[in-house]
Amino acid sequence: QVQLVESGGGLVQPGGSLRLSCTASGTIFSINVMGWYRQAPGNQRELVATITRGGSTIYADSLKGRFTISRDNAKNTVYLQMNSLKPEDTAVYYCNADASTTWARVQRYWGQGTQVTVSS
């Protein structure tokens, strides 16, 4: 079993910054890919960014340059640095991990989400 817990969300003014964190715990053998997704009211969940164990990244085109994803493999933690935030960035941000455990082959896990609100 793997549990993902996000933190760092909150209220910020347009142009401000936030840093989200997500830590995986449990009987983890290996985490292959970690990522961030977001979902705004009335919209489908969409990709924000992903990062492999080796550090290769993928970003949504509209977010590249403002958001940066990183990870600490030793801590099983992924981060999302969000700069120059806009009101349209308001959403629930979800952490994702593709991981294997001592009991099961690789599966996709999701956190419960953390609210990010950008408003003046």
JSON list of C-alpha atoms in Angstrom, two decimals:
[
{"chain": "A", "resi": 1, "resn": "GLN", "atom": "CA", "xyz": [0.00, 0.00, 0.00]},
{"chain": "A", "resi": 2, "resn": "VAL", "atom": "CA", "xyz": [1.11, 3.54, -0.81]},
{"chain": "A", "resi": 3, "resn": "GLN", "atom": "CA", "xyz": [-0.31, 6.74, 0.62]},
{"chain": "A", "resi": 4, "resn": "LEU", "atom": "CA", "xyz": [0.26, 10.20, -0.85]},
{"chain": "A", "resi": 5, "resn": "VAL", "atom": "CA", "xyz": [-0.20, 13.35, 1.20]},
{"chain": "A", "resi": 6, "resn": "GLU", "atom": "CA", "xyz": [-0.11, 16.82, -0.35]},
{"chain": "A", "resi": 7, "resn": "SER", "atom": "CA", "xyz": [0.62, 20.06, 1.45]},
{"chain": "A", "resi": 8, "resn": "GLY", "atom": "CA", "xyz": [1.34, 23.70, 0.67]},
{"chain": "A", "resi": 9, "resn": "GLY", "atom": "CA", "xyz": [-1.92, 24.81, -0.87]},
{"chain": "A", "resi": 10, "resn": "GLY", "atom": "CA", "xyz": [-3.71, 27.97, 0.14]},
{"chain": "A", "resi": 11, "resn": "LEU", "atom": "CA", "xyz": [-4.81, 31.44, -0.88]},
{"chain": "A", "resi": 12, "resn": "VAL", "atom": "CA", "xyz": [-2.43, 33.68, -2.81]},
{"chain": "A", "resi": 13, "resn": "GLN", "atom": "CA", "xyz": [-2.76, 36.94, -4.75]},
{"chain": "A", "resi": 14, "resn": "PRO", "atom": "CA", "xyz": [-2.24, 37.08, -8.52]},
{"chain": "A", "resi": 15, "resn": "GLY", "atom": "CA", "xyz": [1.45, 37.19, -9.30]},
{"chain": "A", "resi": 16, "resn": "GLY", "atom": "CA", "xyz": [2.35, 35.37, -6.12]},
{"chain": "A", "resi": 17, "resn": "SER", "atom": "CA", "xyz": [4.01, 32.01, -5.56]},
{"chain": "A", "resi": 18, "resn": "LEU", "atom": "CA", "xyz": [3.29, 28.74, -3.80]},
{"chain": "A", "resi": 19, "resn": "ARG", "atom": "CA", "xyz": [5.30, 25.57, -3.31]},
{"chain": "A", "resi": 20, "resn": "LEU", "atom": "CA", "xyz": [3.39, 22.29, -3.10]},
{"chain": "A", "resi": 21, "resn": "SER", "atom": "CA", "xyz": [4.82, 19.13, -1.59]},
{"chain": "A", "resi": 22, "resn": "CYS", "atom": "CA", "xyz": [3.71, 15.52, -1.77]},
{"chain": "A", "resi": 23, "resn": "THR", "atom": "CA", "xyz": [5.24, 12.69, 0.22]},
{"chain": "A", "resi": 24, "resn": "ALA", "atom": "CA", "xyz": [4.66, 9.00, -0.43]},
{"chain": "A", "resi": 25, "resn": "SER", "atom": "CA", "xyz": [4.68, 6.49, 2.40]},
{"chain": "A", "resi": 26, "resn": "GLY", "atom": "CA", "xyz": [4.02, 2.80, 2.88]},
{"chain": "A", "resi": 27, "resn": "THR", "atom": "CA", "xyz": [5.66, -0.45, 1.80]},
{"chain": "A", "resi": 28, "resn": "ILE", "atom": "CA", "xyz": [7.31, 1.19, -1.21]},
{"chain": "A", "resi": 29, "resn": "PHE", "atom": "CA", "xyz": [9.75, -0.72, -3.37]},
{"chain": "A", "resi": 30, "resn": "SER", "atom": "CA", "xyz": [10.17, 1.81, -6.16]},
{"chain": "A", "resi": 31, "resn": "ILE", "atom": "CA", "xyz": [8.49, 4.95, -7.50]},
{"chain": "A", "resi": 32, "resn": "ASN", "atom": "CA", "xyz": [8.87, 5.33, -11.26]},
{"chain": "A", "resi": 33, "resn": "VAL", "atom": "CA", "xyz": [7.00, 8.53, -12.12]},
{"chain": "A", "resi": 34, "resn": "MET", "atom": "CA", "xyz": [5.50, 11.25, -9.94]},
{"chain": "A", "resi": 35, "resn": "GLY", "atom": "CA", "xyz": [3.37, 14.12, -11.08]},
{"chain": "A", "resi": 36, "resn": "TRP", "atom": "CA", "xyz": [0.87, 16.85, -10.44]},
{"chain": "A", "resi": 37, "resn": "TYR", "atom": "CA", "xyz": [-2.60, 17.21, -11.92]},
{"chain": "A", "resi": 38, "resn": "ARG", "atom": "CA", "xyz": [-5.28, 19.78, -11.27]},
{"chain": "A", "resi": 39, "resn": "GLN", "atom": "CA", "xyz": [-9.04, 20.07, -11.54]},
{"chain": "A", "resi": 40, "resn": "ALA", "atom": "CA", "xyz": [-11.09, 23.25, -11.51]},
{"chain": "A", "resi": 41, "resn": "PRO", "atom": "CA", "xyz": [-14.87, 23.28, -11.01]},
{"chain": "A", "resi": 42, "resn": "GLY", "atom": "CA", "xyz": [-16.62, 22.22, -14.20]},
{"chain": "A", "resi": 43, "resn": "ASN", "atom": "CA", "xyz": [-13.42, 21.00, -15.83]},
{"chain": "A", "resi": 44, "resn": "GLN", "atom": "CA", "xyz": [-11.75, 17.63, -16.26]},
{"chain": "A", "resi": 45, "resn": "ARG", "atom": "CA", "xyz": [-8.60, 16.76, -14.39]},
{"chain": "A", "resi": 46, "resn": "GLU", "atom": "CA", "xyz": [-5.61, 17.91, -16.43]},
{"chain": "A", "resi": 47, "resn": "LEU", "atom": "CA", "xyz": [-1.89, 17.32, -16.43]},
{"chain": "A", "resi": 48, "resn": "VAL", "atom": "CA", "xyz": [0.32, 19.93, -14.80]},
{"chain": "A", "resi": 49, "resn": "ALA", "atom": "CA", "xyz": [3.70, 18.18, -14.87]},
{"chain": "A", "resi": 50, "resn": "THR", "atom": "CA", "xyz": [5.38, 14.81, -14.41]},
{"chain": "A", "resi": 51, "resn": "ILE", "atom": "CA", "xyz": [8.90, 13.76, -13.50]},
{"chain": "A", "resi": 52, "resn": "THR", "atom": "CA", "xyz": [10.68, 10.43, -13.78]},
{"chain": "A", "resi": 53, "resn": "ARG", "atom": "CA", "xyz": [13.04, 8.96, -11.23]},
{"chain": "A", "resi": 54, "resn": "GLY", "atom": "CA", "xyz": [15.92, 10.13, -13.39]},
{"chain": "A", "resi": 55, "resn": "GLY", "atom": "CA", "xyz": [14.64, 13.69, -13.60]},
{"chain": "A", "resi": 56, "resn": "SER", "atom": "CA", "xyz": [13.02, 13.86, -17.05]},
{"chain": "A", "resi": 57, "resn": "THR", "atom": "CA", "xyz": [10.06, 16.24, -17.01]},
{"chain": "A", "resi": 58, "resn": "ILE", "atom": "CA", "xyz": [6.90, 16.93, -18.97]},
{"chain": "A", "resi": 59, "resn": "TYR", "atom": "CA", "xyz": [4.88, 20.13, -18.58]},
{"chain": "A", "resi": 60, "resn": "ALA", "atom": "CA", "xyz": [1.58, 21.35, -19.87]},
{"chain": "A", "resi": 61, "resn": "ASP", "atom": "CA", "xyz": [2.43, 23.85, -22.61]},
{"chain": "A", "resi": 62, "resn": "SER", "atom": "CA", "xyz": [0.46, 26.64, -20.98]},
{"chain": "A", "resi": 63, "resn": "LEU", "atom": "CA", "xyz": [2.35, 26.26, -17.69]},
{"chain": "A", "resi": 64, "resn": "LYS", "atom": "CA", "xyz": [5.90, 25.77, -18.89]},
{"chain": "A", "resi": 65, "resn": "GLY", "atom": "CA", "xyz": [8.11, 28.57, -17.63]},
{"chain": "A", "resi": 66, "resn": "ARG", "atom": "CA", "xyz": [5.94, 29.41, -14.61]},
{"chain": "A", "resi": 67, "resn": "PHE", "atom": "CA", "xyz": [5.80, 26.02, -12.87]},
{"chain": "A", "resi": 68, "resn": "THR", "atom": "CA", "xyz": [8.71, 23.77, -11.96]},
{"chain": "A", "resi": 69, "resn": "ILE", "atom": "CA", "xyz": [8.48, 20.16, -10.81]},
{"chain": "A", "resi": 70, "resn": "SER", "atom": "CA", "xyz": [11.23, 18.43, -8.83]},
{"chain": "A", "resi": 71, "resn": "ARG", "atom": "CA", "xyz": [11.65, 15.39, -6.60]},
{"chain": "A", "resi": 72, "resn": "ASP", "atom": "CA", "xyz": [13.76, 13.98, -3.83]},
{"chain": "A", "resi": 73, "resn": "ASN", "atom": "CA", "xyz": [13.99, 10.24, -4.37]},
{"chain": "A", "resi": 74, "resn": "ALA", "atom": "CA", "xyz": [15.48, 9.58, -0.94]},
{"chain": "A", "resi": 75, "resn": "LYS", "atom": "CA", "xyz": [12.48, 11.24, 0.71]},
{"chain": "A", "resi": 76, "resn": "ASN", "atom": "CA", "xyz": [9.87, 9.91, -1.76]},
{"chain": "A", "resi": 77, "resn": "THR", "atom": "CA", "xyz": [8.74, 13.49, -2.21]},
{"chain": "A", "resi": 78, "resn": "VAL", "atom": "CA", "xyz": [7.72, 15.52, -5.25]},
{"chain": "A", "resi": 79, "resn": "TYR", "atom": "CA", "xyz": [7.46, 19.31, -5.32]},
{"chain": "A", "resi": 80, "resn": "LEU", "atom": "CA", "xyz": [5.71, 21.85, -7.50]},
{"chain": "A", "resi": 81, "resn": "GLN", "atom": "CA", "xyz": [7.00, 25.42, -7.45]},
{"chain": "A", "resi": 82, "resn": "MET", "atom": "CA", "xyz": [4.34, 27.75, -8.84]},
{"chain": "A", "resi": 83, "resn": "ASN", "atom": "CA", "xyz": [5.30, 31.31, -9.77]},
{"chain": "A", "resi": 84, "resn": "SER", "atom": "CA", "xyz": [3.43, 34.20, -11.37]},
{"chain": "A", "resi": 85, "resn": "LEU", "atom": "CA", "xyz": [0.14, 32.65, -10.38]},
{"chain": "A", "resi": 86, "resn": "LYS", "atom": "CA", "xyz": [-3.03, 33.66, -12.20]},
{"chain": "A", "resi": 87, "resn": "PRO", "atom": "CA", "xyz": [-6.69, 33.39, -11.17]},
{"chain": "A", "resi": 88, "resn": "GLU", "atom": "CA", "xyz": [-7.16, 30.66, -13.79]},
{"chain": "A", "resi": 89, "resn": "ASP", "atom": "CA", "xyz": [-4.66, 28.53, -11.85]},
{"chain": "A", "resi": 90, "resn": "THR", "atom": "CA", "xyz": [-7.27, 28.12, -9.12]},
{"chain": "A", "resi": 91, "resn": "ALA", "atom": "CA", "xyz": [-7.99, 24.41, -8.74]},
{"chain": "A", "resi": 92, "resn": "VAL", "atom": "CA", "xyz": [-7.54, 21.37, -6.57]},
{"chain": "A", "resi": 93, "resn": "TYR", "atom": "CA", "xyz": [-4.06, 20.03, -7.18]},
{"chain": "A", "resi": 94, "resn": "TYR", "atom": "CA", "xyz": [-3.53, 16.27, -6.97]},
{"chain": "A", "resi": 95, "resn": "CYS", "atom": "CA", "xyz": [-0.32, 14.34, -6.50]},
{"chain": "A", "resi": 96, "resn": "ASN", "atom": "CA", "xyz": [0.22, 11.16, -8.50]},
{"chain": "A", "resi": 97, "resn": "ALA", "atom": "CA", "xyz": [2.74, 8.33, -8.27]},
{"chain": "A", "resi": 98, "resn": "ASP", "atom": "CA", "xyz": [3.32, 5.17, -10.28]},
{"chain": "A", "resi": 99, "resn": "ALA", "atom": "CA", "xyz": [4.87, 2.87, -7.72]},
{"chain": "A", "resi": 100, "resn": "SER", "atom": "CA", "xyz": [5.51, -0.76, -6.86]},
{"chain": "A", "resi": 101, "resn": "THR", "atom": "CA", "xyz": [5.44, -2.20, -3.35]},
{"chain": "A", "resi": 102, "resn": "THR", "atom": "CA", "xyz": [6.77, -5.33, -1.71]},
{"chain": "A", "resi": 103, "resn": "TRP", "atom": "CA", "xyz": [3.33, -6.87, -2.29]},
{"chain": "A", "resi": 104, "resn": "ALA", "atom": "CA", "xyz": [2.27, -5.64, -5.74]},
{"chain": "A", "resi": 105, "resn": "ARG", "atom": "CA", "xyz": [3.57, -4.64, -9.14]},
{"chain": "A", "resi": 106, "resn": "VAL", "atom": "CA", "xyz": [3.44, -1.04, -10.28]},
{"chain": "A", "resi": 107, "resn": "GLN", "atom": "CA", "xyz": [0.13, 0.74, -9.71]},
{"chain": "A", "resi": 108, "resn": "ARG", "atom": "CA", "xyz": [-1.08, 4.32, -9.97]},
{"chain": "A", "resi": 109, "resn": "TYR", "atom": "CA", "xyz": [-1.77, 6.13, -6.70]},
{"chain": "A", "resi": 110, "resn": "TRP", "atom": "CA", "xyz": [-3.43, 9.47, -6.02]},
{"chain": "A", "resi": 111, "resn": "GLY", "atom": "CA", "xyz": [-3.42, 11.88, -3.13]},
{"chain": "A", "resi": 112, "resn": "GLN", "atom": "CA", "xyz": [-6.53, 13.55, -1.75]},
{"chain": "A", "resi": 113, "resn": "GLY", "atom": "CA", "xyz": [-5.68, 16.91, -3.27]},
{"chain": "A", "resi": 114, "resn": "THR", "atom": "CA", "xyz": [-4.87, 20.37, -1.96]},
{"chain": "A", "resi": 115, "resn": "GLN", "atom": "CA", "xyz": [-6.77, 23.55, -2.80]},
{"chain": "A", "resi": 116, "resn": "VAL", "atom": "CA", "xyz": [-4.96, 26.41, -4.51]},
{"chain": "A", "resi": 117, "resn": "THR", "atom": "CA", "xyz": [-6.89, 29.67, -4.80]},
{"chain": "A", "resi": 118, "resn": "VAL", "atom": "CA", "xyz": [-5.50, 32.68, -6.66]},
{"chain": "A", "resi": 119, "resn": "SER", "atom": "CA", "xyz": [-7.54, 35.79, -5.97]},
{"chain": "A", "resi": 120, "resn": "SER", "atom": "CA", "xyz": [-7.14, 39.45, -5.14]}
]
